[in-house]
Backbone as ProteinMPNN parsed JSONL, in Angstrom:
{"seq_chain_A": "XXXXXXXXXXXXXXXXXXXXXXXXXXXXXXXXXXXXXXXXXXXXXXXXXXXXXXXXXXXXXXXXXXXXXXXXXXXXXXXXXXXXXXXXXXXXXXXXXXXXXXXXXXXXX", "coords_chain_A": {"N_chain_A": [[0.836, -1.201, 0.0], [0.14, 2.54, -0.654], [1.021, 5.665, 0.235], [-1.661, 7.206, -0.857], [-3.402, 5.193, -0.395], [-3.358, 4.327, 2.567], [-4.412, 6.803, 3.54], [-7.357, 6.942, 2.397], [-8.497, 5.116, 3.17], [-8.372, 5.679, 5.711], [-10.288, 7.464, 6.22], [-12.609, 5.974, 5.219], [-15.428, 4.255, 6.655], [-16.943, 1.15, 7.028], [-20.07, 0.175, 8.303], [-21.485, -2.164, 10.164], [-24.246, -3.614, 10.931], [-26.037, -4.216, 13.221], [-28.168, -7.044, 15.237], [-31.224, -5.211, 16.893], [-33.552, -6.778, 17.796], [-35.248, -9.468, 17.996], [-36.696, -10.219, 15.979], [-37.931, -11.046, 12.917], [-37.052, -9.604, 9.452], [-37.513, -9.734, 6.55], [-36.747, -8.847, 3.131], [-38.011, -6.354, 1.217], [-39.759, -6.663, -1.601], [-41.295, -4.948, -4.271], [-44.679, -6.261, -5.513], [-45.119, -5.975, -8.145], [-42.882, -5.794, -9.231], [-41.619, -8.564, -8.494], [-43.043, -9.882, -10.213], [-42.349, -9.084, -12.868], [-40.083, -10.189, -12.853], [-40.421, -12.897, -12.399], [-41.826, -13.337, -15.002], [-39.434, -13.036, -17.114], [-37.911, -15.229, -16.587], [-38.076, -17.697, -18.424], [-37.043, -16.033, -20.664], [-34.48, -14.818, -22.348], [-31.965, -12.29, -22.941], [-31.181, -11.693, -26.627], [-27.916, -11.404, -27.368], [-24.764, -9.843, -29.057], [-22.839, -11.616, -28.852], [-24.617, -14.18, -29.813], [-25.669, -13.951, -32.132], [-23.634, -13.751, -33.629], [-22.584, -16.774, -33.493], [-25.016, -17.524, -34.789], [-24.598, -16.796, -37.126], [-22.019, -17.328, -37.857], [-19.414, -17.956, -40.212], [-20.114, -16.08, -41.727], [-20.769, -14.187, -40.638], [-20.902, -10.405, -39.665], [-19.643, -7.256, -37.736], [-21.626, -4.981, -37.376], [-21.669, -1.912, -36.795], [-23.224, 0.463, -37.158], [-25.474, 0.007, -36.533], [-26.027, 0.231, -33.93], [-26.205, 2.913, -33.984], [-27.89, 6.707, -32.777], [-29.783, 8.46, -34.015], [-31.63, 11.487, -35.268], [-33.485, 10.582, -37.268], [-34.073, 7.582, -38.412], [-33.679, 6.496, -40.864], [-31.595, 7.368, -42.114], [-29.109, 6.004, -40.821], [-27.826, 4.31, -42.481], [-26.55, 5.461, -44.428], [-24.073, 7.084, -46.937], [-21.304, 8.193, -45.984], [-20.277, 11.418, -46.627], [-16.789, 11.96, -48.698], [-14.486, 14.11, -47.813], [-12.301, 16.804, -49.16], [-10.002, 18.81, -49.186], [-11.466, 20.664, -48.039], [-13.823, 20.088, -49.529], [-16.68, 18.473, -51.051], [-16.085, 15.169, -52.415], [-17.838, 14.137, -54.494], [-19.232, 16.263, -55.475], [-17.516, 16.431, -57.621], [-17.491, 13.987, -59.342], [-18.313, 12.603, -62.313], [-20.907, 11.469, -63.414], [-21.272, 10.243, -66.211], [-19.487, 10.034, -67.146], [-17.888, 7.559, -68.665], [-19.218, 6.84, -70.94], [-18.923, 9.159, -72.565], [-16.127, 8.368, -72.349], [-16.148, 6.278, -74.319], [-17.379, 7.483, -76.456], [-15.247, 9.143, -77.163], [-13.241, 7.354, -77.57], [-14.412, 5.765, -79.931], [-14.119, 7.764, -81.704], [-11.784, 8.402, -82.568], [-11.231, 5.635, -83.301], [-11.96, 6.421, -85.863]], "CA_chain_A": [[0.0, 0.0, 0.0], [1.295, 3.589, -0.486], [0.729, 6.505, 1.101], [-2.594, 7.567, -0.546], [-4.224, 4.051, -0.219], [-3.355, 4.887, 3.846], [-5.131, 8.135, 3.802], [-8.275, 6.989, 1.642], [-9.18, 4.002, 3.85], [-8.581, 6.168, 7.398], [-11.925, 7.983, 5.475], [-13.882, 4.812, 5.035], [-16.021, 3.283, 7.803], [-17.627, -0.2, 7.045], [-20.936, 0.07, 9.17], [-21.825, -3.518, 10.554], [-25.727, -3.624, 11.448], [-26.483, -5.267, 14.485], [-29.625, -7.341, 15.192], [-31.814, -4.811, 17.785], [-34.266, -7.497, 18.452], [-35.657, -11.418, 17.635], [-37.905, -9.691, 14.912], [-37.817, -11.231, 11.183], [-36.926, -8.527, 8.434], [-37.004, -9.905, 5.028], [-36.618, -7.84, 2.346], [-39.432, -5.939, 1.02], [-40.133, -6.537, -3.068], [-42.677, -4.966, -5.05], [-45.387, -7.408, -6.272], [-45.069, -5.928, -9.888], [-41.096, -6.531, -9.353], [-41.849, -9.914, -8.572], [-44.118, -10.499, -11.133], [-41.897, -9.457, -14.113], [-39.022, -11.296, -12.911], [-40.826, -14.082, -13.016], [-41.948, -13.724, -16.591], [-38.485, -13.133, -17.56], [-37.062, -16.311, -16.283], [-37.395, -18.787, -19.348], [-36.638, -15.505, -21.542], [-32.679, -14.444, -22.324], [-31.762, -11.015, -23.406], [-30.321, -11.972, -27.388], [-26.565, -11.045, -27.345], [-24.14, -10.136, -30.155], [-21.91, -12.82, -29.024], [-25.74, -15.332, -29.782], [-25.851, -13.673, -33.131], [-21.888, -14.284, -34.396], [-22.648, -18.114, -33.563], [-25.91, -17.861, -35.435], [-24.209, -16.219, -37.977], [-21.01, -18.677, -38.832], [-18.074, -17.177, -40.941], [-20.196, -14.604, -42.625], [-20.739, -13.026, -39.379], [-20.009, -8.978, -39.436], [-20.033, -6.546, -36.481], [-22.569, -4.114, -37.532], [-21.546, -0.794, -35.76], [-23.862, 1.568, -37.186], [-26.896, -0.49, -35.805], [-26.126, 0.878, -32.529], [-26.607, 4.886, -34.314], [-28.903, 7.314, -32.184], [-29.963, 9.327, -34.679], [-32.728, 11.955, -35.079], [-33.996, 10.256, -38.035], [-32.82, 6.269, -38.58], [-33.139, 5.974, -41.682], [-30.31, 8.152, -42.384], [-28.573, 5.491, -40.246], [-26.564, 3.39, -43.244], [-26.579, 6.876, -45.472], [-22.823, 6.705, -46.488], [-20.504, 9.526, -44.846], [-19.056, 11.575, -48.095], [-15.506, 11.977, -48.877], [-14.393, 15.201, -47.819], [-10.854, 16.858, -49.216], [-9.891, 20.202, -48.615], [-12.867, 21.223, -47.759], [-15.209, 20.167, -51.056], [-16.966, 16.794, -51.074], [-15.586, 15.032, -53.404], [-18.378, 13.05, -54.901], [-19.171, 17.438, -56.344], [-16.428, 16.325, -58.942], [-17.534, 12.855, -60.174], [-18.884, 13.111, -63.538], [-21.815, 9.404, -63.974], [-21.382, 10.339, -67.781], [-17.605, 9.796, -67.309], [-17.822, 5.972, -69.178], [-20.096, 7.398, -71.759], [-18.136, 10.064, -72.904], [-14.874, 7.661, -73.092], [-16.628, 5.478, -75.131], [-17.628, 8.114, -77.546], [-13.842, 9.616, -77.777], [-13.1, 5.822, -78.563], [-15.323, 5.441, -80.958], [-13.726, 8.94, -82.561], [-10.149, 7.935, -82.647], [-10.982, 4.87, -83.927], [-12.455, 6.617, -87.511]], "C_chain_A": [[0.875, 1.256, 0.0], [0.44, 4.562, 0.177], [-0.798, 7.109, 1.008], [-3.317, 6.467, -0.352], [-4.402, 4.375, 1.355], [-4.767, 5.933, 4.252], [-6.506, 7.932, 3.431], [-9.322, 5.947, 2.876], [-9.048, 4.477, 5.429], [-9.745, 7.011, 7.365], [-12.808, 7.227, 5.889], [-14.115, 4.215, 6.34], [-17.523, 2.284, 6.888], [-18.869, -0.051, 8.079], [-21.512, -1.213, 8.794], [-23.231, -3.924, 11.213], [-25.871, -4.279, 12.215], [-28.364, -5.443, 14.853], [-30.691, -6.315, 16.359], [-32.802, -5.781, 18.408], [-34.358, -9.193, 17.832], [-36.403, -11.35, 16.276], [-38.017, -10.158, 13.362], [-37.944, -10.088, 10.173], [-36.937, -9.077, 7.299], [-37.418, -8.618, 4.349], [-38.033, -7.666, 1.528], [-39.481, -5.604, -0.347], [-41.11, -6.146, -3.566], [-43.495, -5.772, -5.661], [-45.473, -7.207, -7.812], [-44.0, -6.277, -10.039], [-40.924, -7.457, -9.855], [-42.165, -11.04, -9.525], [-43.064, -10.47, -12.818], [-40.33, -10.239, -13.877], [-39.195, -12.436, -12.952], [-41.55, -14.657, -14.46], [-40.673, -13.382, -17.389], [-37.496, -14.468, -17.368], [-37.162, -17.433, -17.303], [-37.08, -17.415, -20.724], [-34.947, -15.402, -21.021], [-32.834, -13.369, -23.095], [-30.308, -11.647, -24.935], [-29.231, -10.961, -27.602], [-25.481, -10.629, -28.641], [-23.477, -11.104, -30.751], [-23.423, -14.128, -29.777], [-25.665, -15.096, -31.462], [-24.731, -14.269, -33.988], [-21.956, -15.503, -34.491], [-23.615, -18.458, -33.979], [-25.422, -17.95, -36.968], [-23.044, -16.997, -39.019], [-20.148, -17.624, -39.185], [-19.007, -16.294, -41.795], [-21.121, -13.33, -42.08], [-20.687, -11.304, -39.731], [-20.317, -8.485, -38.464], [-20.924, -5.362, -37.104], [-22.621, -2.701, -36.717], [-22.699, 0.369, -35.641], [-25.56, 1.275, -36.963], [-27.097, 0.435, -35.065], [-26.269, 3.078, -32.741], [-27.184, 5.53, -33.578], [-29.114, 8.542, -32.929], [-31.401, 10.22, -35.148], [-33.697, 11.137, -36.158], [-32.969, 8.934, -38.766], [-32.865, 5.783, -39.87], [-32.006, 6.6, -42.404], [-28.999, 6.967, -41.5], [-27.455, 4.926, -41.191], [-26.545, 4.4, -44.524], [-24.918, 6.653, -45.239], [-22.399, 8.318, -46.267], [-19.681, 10.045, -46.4], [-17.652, 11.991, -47.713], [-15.012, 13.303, -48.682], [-12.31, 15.542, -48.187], [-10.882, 17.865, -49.755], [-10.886, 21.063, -48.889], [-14.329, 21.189, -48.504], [-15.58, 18.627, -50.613], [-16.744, 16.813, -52.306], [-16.534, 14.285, -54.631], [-19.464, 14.292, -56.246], [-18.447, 17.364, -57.53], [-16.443, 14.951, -59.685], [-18.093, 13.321, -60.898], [-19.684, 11.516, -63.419], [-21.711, 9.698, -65.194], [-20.202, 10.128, -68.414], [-17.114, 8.449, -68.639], [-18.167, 6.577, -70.43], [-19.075, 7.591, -72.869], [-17.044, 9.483, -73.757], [-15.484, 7.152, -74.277], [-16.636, 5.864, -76.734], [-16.293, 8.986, -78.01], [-13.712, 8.281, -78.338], [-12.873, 5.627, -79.688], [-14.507, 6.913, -82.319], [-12.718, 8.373, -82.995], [-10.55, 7.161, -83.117], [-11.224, 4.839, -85.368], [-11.452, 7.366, -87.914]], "O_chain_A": [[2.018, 1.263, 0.457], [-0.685, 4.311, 0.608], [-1.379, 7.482, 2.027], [-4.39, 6.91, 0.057], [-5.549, 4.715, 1.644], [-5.733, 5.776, 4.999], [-7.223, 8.709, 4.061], [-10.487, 6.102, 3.242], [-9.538, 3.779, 6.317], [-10.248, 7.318, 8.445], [-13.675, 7.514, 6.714], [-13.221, 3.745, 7.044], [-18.588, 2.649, 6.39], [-18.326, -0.274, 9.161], [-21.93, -1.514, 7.676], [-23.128, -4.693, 12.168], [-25.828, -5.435, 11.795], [-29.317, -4.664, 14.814], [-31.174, -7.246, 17.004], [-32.938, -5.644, 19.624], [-33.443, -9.832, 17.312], [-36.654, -12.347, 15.6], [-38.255, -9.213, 12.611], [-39.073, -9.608, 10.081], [-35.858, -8.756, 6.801], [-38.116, -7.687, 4.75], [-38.878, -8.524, 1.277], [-39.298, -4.416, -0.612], [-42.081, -6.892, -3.445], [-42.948, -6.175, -6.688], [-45.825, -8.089, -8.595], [-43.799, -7.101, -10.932], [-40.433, -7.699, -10.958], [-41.884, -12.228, -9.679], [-43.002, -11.38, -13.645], [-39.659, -10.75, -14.774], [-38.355, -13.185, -13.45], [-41.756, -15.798, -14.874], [-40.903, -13.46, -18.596], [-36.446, -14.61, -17.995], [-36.286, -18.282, -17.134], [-36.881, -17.904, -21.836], [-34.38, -15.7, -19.969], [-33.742, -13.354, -23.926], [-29.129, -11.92, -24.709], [-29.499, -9.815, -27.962], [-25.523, -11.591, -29.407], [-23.323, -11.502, -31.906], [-22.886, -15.092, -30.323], [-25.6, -16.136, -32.119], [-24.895, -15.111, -34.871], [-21.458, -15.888, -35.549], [-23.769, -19.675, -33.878], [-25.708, -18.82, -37.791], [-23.041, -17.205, -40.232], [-20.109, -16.546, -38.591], [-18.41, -15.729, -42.712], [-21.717, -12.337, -42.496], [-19.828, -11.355, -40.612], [-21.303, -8.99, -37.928], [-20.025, -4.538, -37.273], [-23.614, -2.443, -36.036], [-23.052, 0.993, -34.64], [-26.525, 2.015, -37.149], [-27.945, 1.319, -35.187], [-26.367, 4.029, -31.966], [-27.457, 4.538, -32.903], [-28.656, 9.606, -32.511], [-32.35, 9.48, -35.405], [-34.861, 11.077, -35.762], [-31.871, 8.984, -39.32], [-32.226, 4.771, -40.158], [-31.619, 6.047, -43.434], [-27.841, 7.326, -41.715], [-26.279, 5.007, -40.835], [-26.524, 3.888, -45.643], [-24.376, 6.291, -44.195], [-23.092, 9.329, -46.383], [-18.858, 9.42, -47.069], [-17.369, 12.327, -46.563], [-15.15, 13.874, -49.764], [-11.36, 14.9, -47.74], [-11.611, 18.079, -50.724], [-11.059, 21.932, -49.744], [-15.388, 21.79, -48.323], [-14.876, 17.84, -49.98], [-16.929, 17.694, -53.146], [-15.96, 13.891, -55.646], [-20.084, 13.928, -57.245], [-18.685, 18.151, -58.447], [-15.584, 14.709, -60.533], [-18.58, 14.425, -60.656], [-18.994, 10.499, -63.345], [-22.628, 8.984, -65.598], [-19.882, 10.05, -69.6], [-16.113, 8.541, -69.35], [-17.171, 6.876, -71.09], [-18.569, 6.82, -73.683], [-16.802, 9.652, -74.952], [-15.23, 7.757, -75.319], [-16.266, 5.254, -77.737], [-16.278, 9.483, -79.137], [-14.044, 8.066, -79.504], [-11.867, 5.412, -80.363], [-14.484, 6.811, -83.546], [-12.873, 7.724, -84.029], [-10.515, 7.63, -84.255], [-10.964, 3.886, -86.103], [-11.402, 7.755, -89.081]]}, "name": "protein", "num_of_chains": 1, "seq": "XXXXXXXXXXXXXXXXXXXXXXXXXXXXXXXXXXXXXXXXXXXXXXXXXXXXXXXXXXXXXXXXXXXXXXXXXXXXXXXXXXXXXXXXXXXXXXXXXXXXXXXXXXXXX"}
């Protein structure tokens, strides 16, 4: 032990309850308590680890399940590419293929 372990535990007092009388105390459960712990007892709370061994080798961890987002279906929306300061997805051309095709097609007459 070092010196603040010393100091931390001359703090702490352990209070040890002593019986005052002969009197039976059990502990005092709510009857709704009661009641759903006993309809939880042949259920199990399904696990990730329950899933991975459902799952086999084509398993994945799924991170963006766990999202809290104002609106979930934005949840697997992909995250764009940002580089110096523009998204980059502002500078793809979808007509890009096209285009080649039709230089190609030039050059080759």
């Amino acid at each position: 032990r070092g010196k603040n372990s010393s100091r931390i535990i001359d703090r702490l007092h352990l209070a040890m309850p002593q019986p005052r009388d002969q009197k039976v105390r059990p502990p005092c459960i709510p009857q709704e308590a009661l009641e759903k712990r006993q309809a939880m007892v042949g259920e199990r709370r399904r696990t990730l680890r329950d899933e991975e061994v459902e799952g086999g080798e084509d398993w994945s961890l799924d991170l963006k399940r766990e999202y809290q987002l104002r609106d979930n279906t934005q949840r697997y929306d992909i995250v764009p590419e940002i580089m110096y300061g523009k998204n980059v997805a502002d500078f793809i051309d979808e007509d890009i293929a096209k285009r080649l095709d039709e230089l190609e097609e030039e050059e080759g007459q």
